[in-house]
C-alpha positions in Angstrom: 87.6 15.6 12.5 87.6 14.8 16.2 84.6 16.2 18.0 82.2 16.0 15.1 79.1 13.9 15.4 79.8 10.2 14.7 77.4 10.1 11.8 78.9 13.2 10.2 82.4 11.8 10.6 81.5 8.5 8.9 80.1 10.3 5.9 82.8 12.9 5.8 80.3 15.7 6.2 80.3 18.8 8.2 77.0 20.5 9.2 76.6 24.1 8.1 74.2 26.8 9.4 73.6 29.5 6.7 71.5 32.6 7.1 69.2 32.7 4.1 67.2 35.8 5.0 67.1 38.4 7.7 69.3 41.2 9.1 72.3 38.8 9.1 71.8 37.6 5.5 74.8 35.5 4.2 76.3 34.7 7.6 77.6 31.2 7.8 78.6 28.9 10.7 80.4 25.6 10.2 79.5 23.3 13.1 82.6 21.8 14.6 81.1 20.1 17.7 78.2 18.0 18.8 75.9 21.1 19.3 75.5 24.7 18.2 73.7 27.5 20.0 71.9 30.4 18.3 70.9 33.7 19.8 71.5 37.4 20.0 74.0 37.6 22.9 77.8 37.3 22.6 79.0 33.9 23.6 76.6 31.8 21.6 78.0 30.0 18.6 75.9 31.9 16.0 75.1 35.5 17.0 72.2 37.1 15.2 71.2 40.8 15.3 67.5 40.1 14.5 65.4 41.8 17.3 63.0 38.9 17.2 65.8 36.5 18.4 66.3 36.0 22.1 69.7 36.1 23.8 69.9 32.3 23.6 67.1 31.3 21.3 67.7 27.7 20.6 70.3 24.9 20.5 70.8 22.1 18.0 72.3 18.9 19.5 73.7 16.2 17.3 73.4 12.6 18.3 74.1 9.4 16.4 71.5 9.1 13.7 69.5 12.2 14.7 69.6 15.8 15.9 67.5 17.7 18.4 66.2 21.3 18.3 65.8 22.7 21.8 64.3 26.2 22.5 65.7 28.1 25.5 62.6 29.5 27.2 58.8 29.7 27.0 59.2 33.0 25.0 61.3 31.3 22.3 59.6 29.8 19.3 60.9 28.4 16.0 59.6 26.7 12.9 61.5 23.8 11.2 60.7 23.0 7.6 62.4 19.8 6.4 61.1 19.9 2.8 64.3 21.6 1.5 66.4 19.6 -1.1 69.7 20.5 -2.7 69.0 21.4 -6.3 71.8 19.2 -7.6 72.4 16.3 -5.2 68.8 16.0 -3.8 70.2 15.8 -0.3 67.8 17.1 2.3 68.3 20.1 4.6 66.1 21.9 7.1 65.0 25.5 7.0 64.7 27.1 10.5 62.6 30.2 11.1 63.2 32.5 14.1 62.0 36.1 14.3 62.6 37.5 10.8 65.6 35.2 10.2 65.6 32.1 8.0 68.5 29.7 8.4 69.4 26.5 6.5 70.8 23.5 8.4 72.6 21.3 5.9 74.9 18.3 6.2 77.6 19.6 4.0 78.7 22.8 2.3 76.1 25.0 0.5 76.2 28.5 -0.9 73.5 31.1 -1.0 72.6 30.4 -4.6 71.9 26.7 -4.0 70.0 27.6 -0.8 67.8 30.0 -2.8 67.2 27.5 -5.6 66.3 24.7 -3.1 63.7 27.0 -1.4 61.8 27.9 -4.6 58.2 26.8 -4.2 58.5 26.2 -0.5 56.5 29.2 0.7 54.2 28.7 3.7 50.5 28.4 3.4 47.8 26.9 5.5 48.4 23.4 4.2 52.2 23.3 4.5 52.0 24.6 8.1 50.2 21.4 9.0 52.4 19.1 6.9 54.4 16.4 8.8 57.6 18.0 7.5 56.8 21.4 9.1 57.1 21.5 12.9 56.8 24.2 15.5 59.1 24.0 18.5 58.4 26.1 21.6 59.7 25.6 25.1 60.6 21.9 24.4 62.9 19.6 22.5 62.0 17.9 19.2 64.1 15.1 17.7 64.6 14.9 13.9 66.5 12.3 11.9 69.8 13.4 10.5 68.6 12.7 6.9 65.6 15.0 7.6 63.2 12.3 6.7 60.4 10.8 8.9 58.2 12.5 11.5 59.6 14.6 14.3 59.2 13.3 17.8 59.0 15.2 21.1 61.9 14.2 23.5 62.5 14.7 27.2 65.3 17.2 27.8 65.6 18.7 31.3 68.7 20.9 30.6 68.0 24.5 31.3 65.0 26.1 32.9 61.5 26.2 31.7 61.6 23.2 29.3 58.8 20.7 29.3 58.4 17.5 27.4 55.6 15.2 26.3 53.6 18.0 24.8 53.2 16.3 21.4 54.5 17.2 18.0 54.7 20.6 16.6 51.8 19.9 14.2 48.6 20.8 16.0 45.8 18.3 16.1 42.5 19.3 14.4 40.2 21.1 16.8 36.6 21.2 15.5 34.3 23.4 17.6 30.6 22.9 17.7 30.1 26.5 16.6 32.3 26.0 13.6 30.4 22.9 12.5 27.2 24.9 12.7 28.4 28.0 10.9 30.2 26.4 8.0 28.1 23.3 7.3 26.5 25.4 4.6 27.3 28.5 2.6 28.5 31.6 4.4 28.6 35.2 3.3 27.8 38.8 4.1 24.8 41.0 3.4 23.3 44.2 4.6 21.0 43.9 7.6 17.3 44.3 6.5 16.4 47.8 5.8 13.7 47.7 8.5 16.4 47.1 11.1 19.0 49.5 9.7 16.6 52.4 9.5 15.3 51.8 13.1 11.9 50.5 12.2 10.8 47.5 14.4 8.4 46.0 11.9 9.6 42.5 10.9 10.4 41.9 7.2 8.0 39.7 5.1 8.7 36.0 5.2 10.0 34.0 8.1 13.3 32.9 6.6 16.4 34.9 6.1 17.5 35.4 2.5 19.6 32.6 1.1 21.7 34.9 -1.0 24.9 36.4 0.5 26.6 39.6 -0.5 28.8 42.3 0.9 27.4 45.5 2.3 28.6 48.7 3.7 27.0 51.6 5.4 29.3 54.5 4.6 29.7 56.8 7.6 29.1 60.5 7.3 25.5 60.9 8.3 24.1 62.3 11.4 25.3 60.6 14.5 28.5 59.2 13.0 31.3 59.1 15.5 34.7 60.4 14.7 37.8 58.1 15.0 38.9 57.5 18.5 41.8 59.8 19.3 45.1 58.3 20.3 45.8 58.8 24.0 48.7 61.2 24.5 49.7 59.8 27.9 51.5 56.5 27.2 53.5 56.3 30.4 51.7 53.2 31.5 53.2 51.2 28.7 56.5 53.0 28.4 59.1 51.0 26.6 56.5 48.6 25.2 56.3 50.0 21.6 56.1 47.0 19.4 56.2 46.2 15.7 55.6 43.1 13.7 59.3 42.2 13.9 60.2 42.5 17.6 58.3 39.6 19.0 59.8 36.1 19.4 56.4 34.3 19.6 55.1 32.7 16.4 51.5 31.5 16.0 50.4 28.5 13.8 46.7 28.5 12.9 44.9 25.4 14.2 43.0 23.0 11.9 39.6 24.2 13.2 37.0 24.5 10.5 36.2 27.9 12.1 39.1 29.3 10.2 37.2 28.8 7.0 39.2 31.1 4.8 42.2 28.7 5.2 40.2 25.7 4.1 38.4 27.4 1.2 40.7 30.2 0.1 38.5 31.0 -2.9 35.2 30.2 -1.3 32.3 32.6 -1.1 32.9 33.4 2.5 36.5 34.4 1.8 35.5 36.4 -1.3 32.9 38.4 0.6 35.3 39.2 3.4 37.8 40.5 0.9 35.2 42.8 -0.4 34.7 44.0 3.2 38.4 44.5 3.6 38.4 46.7 0.5 35.7 48.9 2.0 37.6 49.1 5.2 40.6 50.3 3.2 38.4 53.0 1.8 37.3 54.1 5.2 40.9 54.4 6.3 41.8 56.5 3.3 38.8 58.8 3.6 38.2 59.1 7.4 41.3 57.6 9.0 39.3 54.6 10.5 41.7 51.7 11.3 40.3 49.9 14.3 37.1 47.9 14.1 35.1 46.1 16.7 33.3 42.9 15.8 30.2 42.0 17.9 26.7 40.5 17.6 23.4 40.7 19.4 23.7 37.4 21.2 26.3 34.8 22.1 26.8 32.1 19.5 26.1 34.2 16.4 29.6 33.7 15.0 31.4 37.0 15.8 34.6 35.3 16.8 34.6 33.3 13.5 34.1 36.5 11.6 36.8 38.5 13.4 39.4 35.7 13.0 38.7 35.1 9.3 38.5 38.8 8.5 41.9 39.4 10.1 43.3 36.4 8.1 41.9 37.8 4.9 43.1 41.3 5.5 46.6 40.1 6.3 47.0 38.4 2.9 48.2 41.7 1.6 52.0 41.8 2.4 51.8 45.6 2.6 48.9 45.6 5.1 49.8 45.1 8.8 46.9 43.7 10.8 46.3 42.9 14.5 43.6 40.7 15.9 42.7 41.4 19.6 40.6 39.0 21.6 38.9 41.3 24.1 36.2 38.8 25.0 37.1 37.9 28.6 33.8 35.9 29.0 34.6 33.3 26.4 38.0 33.8 24.8 38.9 31.6 21.8 41.8 33.2 19.9 44.4 31.2 21.8 42.8 28.0 20.7 42.3 29.0 17.1 46.0 30.0 16.8 47.7 27.5 19.2 48.9 30.1 21.6 50.3 29.9 25.1 47.3 30.9 27.2 49.4 32.4 30.0 50.8 35.1 27.7 47.9 37.3 26.7 46.2 40.6 27.2 45.7 40.0 31.0 49.3 39.1 31.5 50.4 42.3 29.7 48.0 44.5 31.8 49.2 42.9 35.0 52.8 43.6 34.1 53.8 39.9 34.1 55.3 40.3 30.5 55.9 43.2 28.2 53.5 43.6 25.4 56.0 42.4 22.8 56.1 39.0 24.6 52.4 38.6 24.5 51.8 39.4 20.9 52.3 36.5 18.4 52.9 36.6 14.7 50.9 34.3 12.5 53.2 32.4 10.1 52.5 33.0 6.5 50.5 36.2 7.2 51.2 39.8 8.0 49.1 39.4 11.1 49.7 39.5 14.9 47.4 38.1 17.5 46.9 39.3 21.1 44.6 36.9 22.8 42.7 37.6 26.0 44.9 35.5 28.3 42.0 33.8 30.0 38.6 34.6 31.5 38.0 37.5 34.0 35.3 37.7 36.6 34.9 41.4 36.1 35.7 42.4 32.5 34.3 45.9 32.9 37.1 46.7 35.4 39.7 45.7 32.8 38.1 47.4 29.8 37.6 50.7 31.6 41.1 50.9 33.0 43.5 53.6 31.6 46.2 50.9 31.1 44.0 48.9 28.8 43.3 52.0 26.8 47.0 52.9 26.5 48.0 49.3 25.7 45.4 49.0 22.9 46.6 52.3 21.5 50.1 51.1 21.6 49.2 48.1 19.4 47.0 50.2 17.2 49.9 52.5 16.3 52.1 49.5 15.2 49.6 48.2 12.6 47.5 49.4 9.7 44.3 47.7 10.9 43.1 46.4 14.2 40.2 43.9 14.5 38.8 43.5 18.0 36.8 40.4 18.9 34.2 41.5 21.5 31.5 39.8 23.6 27.9 40.1 22.4 26.3 43.5 22.9 23.4 42.1 24.8 23.2 41.7 27.8 26.8 42.7 28.7 28.2 46.2 29.3 31.5 45.2 27.9 30.9 46.3 24.3 29.9 50.0 25.1 33.1 50.2 27.0 35.1 48.8 24.1 33.6 51.1 21.5 35.4 54.0 23.2 38.7 52.5 22.0 37.8 51.8 18.3 36.8 53.8 15.3 33.8 51.8 14.1 31.7 48.6 14.7 30.8 45.6 12.5 27.7 43.7 13.5 27.3 40.0 12.9 23.9 38.4 12.3 23.2 34.7 11.8 20.4 33.1 9.7 17.8 31.2 11.8 19.5 32.2 15.0 19.8 35.9 15.6 16.7 37.3 17.3 15.4 40.4 15.6 14.4 42.2 18.8 17.8 41.7 20.4 19.5 42.8 17.2 17.4 46.0 17.2 18.2 46.6 20.9 21.9 46.0 20.3 22.0 48.6 17.5 20.3 51.1 19.8 22.7 50.3 22.6 25.8 50.8 20.4 24.5 53.8 18.5 23.5 53.1 14.9 26.1 55.7 13.7 28.9 53.6 15.0 27.9 50.4 13.1 29.4 50.9 9.6 29.0 47.4 8.3 27.3 44.1 8.8 28.2 40.4 8.3 25.5 37.8 7.6 26.2 34.1 8.2 23.9 31.8 6.3 23.6 28.8 8.7 21.7 25.6 8.3 18.0 26.1 8.7 16.8 25.5 12.2 14.4 26.8 14.7 15.1 30.5 15.4 15.6 31.7 18.9 12.6 33.2 20.5 12.2 35.5 23.4 9.3 36.1 25.7 7.7 39.5 25.1 
């Protein structure tokens, strides 16, 4: 057994990599050295045909008492779940997720039936993604004990280009934003905007406070002034070769612990329930009118539009048959990269500038049928980006790959960004916030966008406070 890791030799064990799911289901590799490489190109130790796997995606290096998982480049990403136990012996193993492939790393021999039995009940959800036993490895090396117990630790490994160390563990720290603490300190829900606003009358409703109740509402299109769905551009030469799907990107996204992602913390809460009602109405619009792309905006900054867009996308992607994309098109204050722990250098701007293909800028959210394309940073002239033919073609490319696209936009007032963005979507959702949204600005925003384009509204019931006032 010369050449095996010392720990494995002492125990008389040989490590095995077994493909439990994916295009190469059932493929097995017995590790006969101190490291094993996995990728899609000939020459690596375990060759996978999964389109989401890079030519050399990652390497596992065995050392005395531990093993290291090392990704090959900034594009590579993997998730390691060390909760797996052999159904009979109780010995631990590690599930490794890359692209659409699931592998099992085990210190011994294991068959597919045992691998399946040991995985029962280990599906991902928001809680397990933040468990100490579940780690994300991207562009770095992480060390794990050979017995799969204990916390993973980042290690310095300078072999190969592009690796960095000292970036912390794969479990993201909690990031609580000030906006999230305001929005979700109380109840949250949806309701129809007051009739006096929806019908265009400027007389304020009776009573100074917004209603405390929360309910879903929908303004079915079809009346005068309703815009037809945005046609798909026929000229797609600007993004030739960038056709993507949910399975051809190697980037994975792990939601942060921010309270802004409220539906992950209260799956059956009122806010999540109301958004599911909204998702049902959006399905109805797609069936009747072909609407599939929706812009989320508000009258002013800080009304909670990003919170609504992110949570709506998460709720809609709970359905395994519904493919959803979340696009952060707010170049004035982008937040999607922080909410989903994404590399800020690989976003919409990088794709438009040709630095990376679209498939290398779109990230899949683990545990959801959702992809995220974040803004990629702020821009000093967003209008020039949003009005460019390349942006239109790129957005169309992504829209064709999914069933629904949710676009997070800046506020409608005072920026010109939203009228430019509405040219690329089928309909608009307007967000209003109790004790914060100014009625006159809301009325102006509806007029600016065109009331026929606004097919739904979301009302956030914040803590009571002094409403914003404007000079008249």
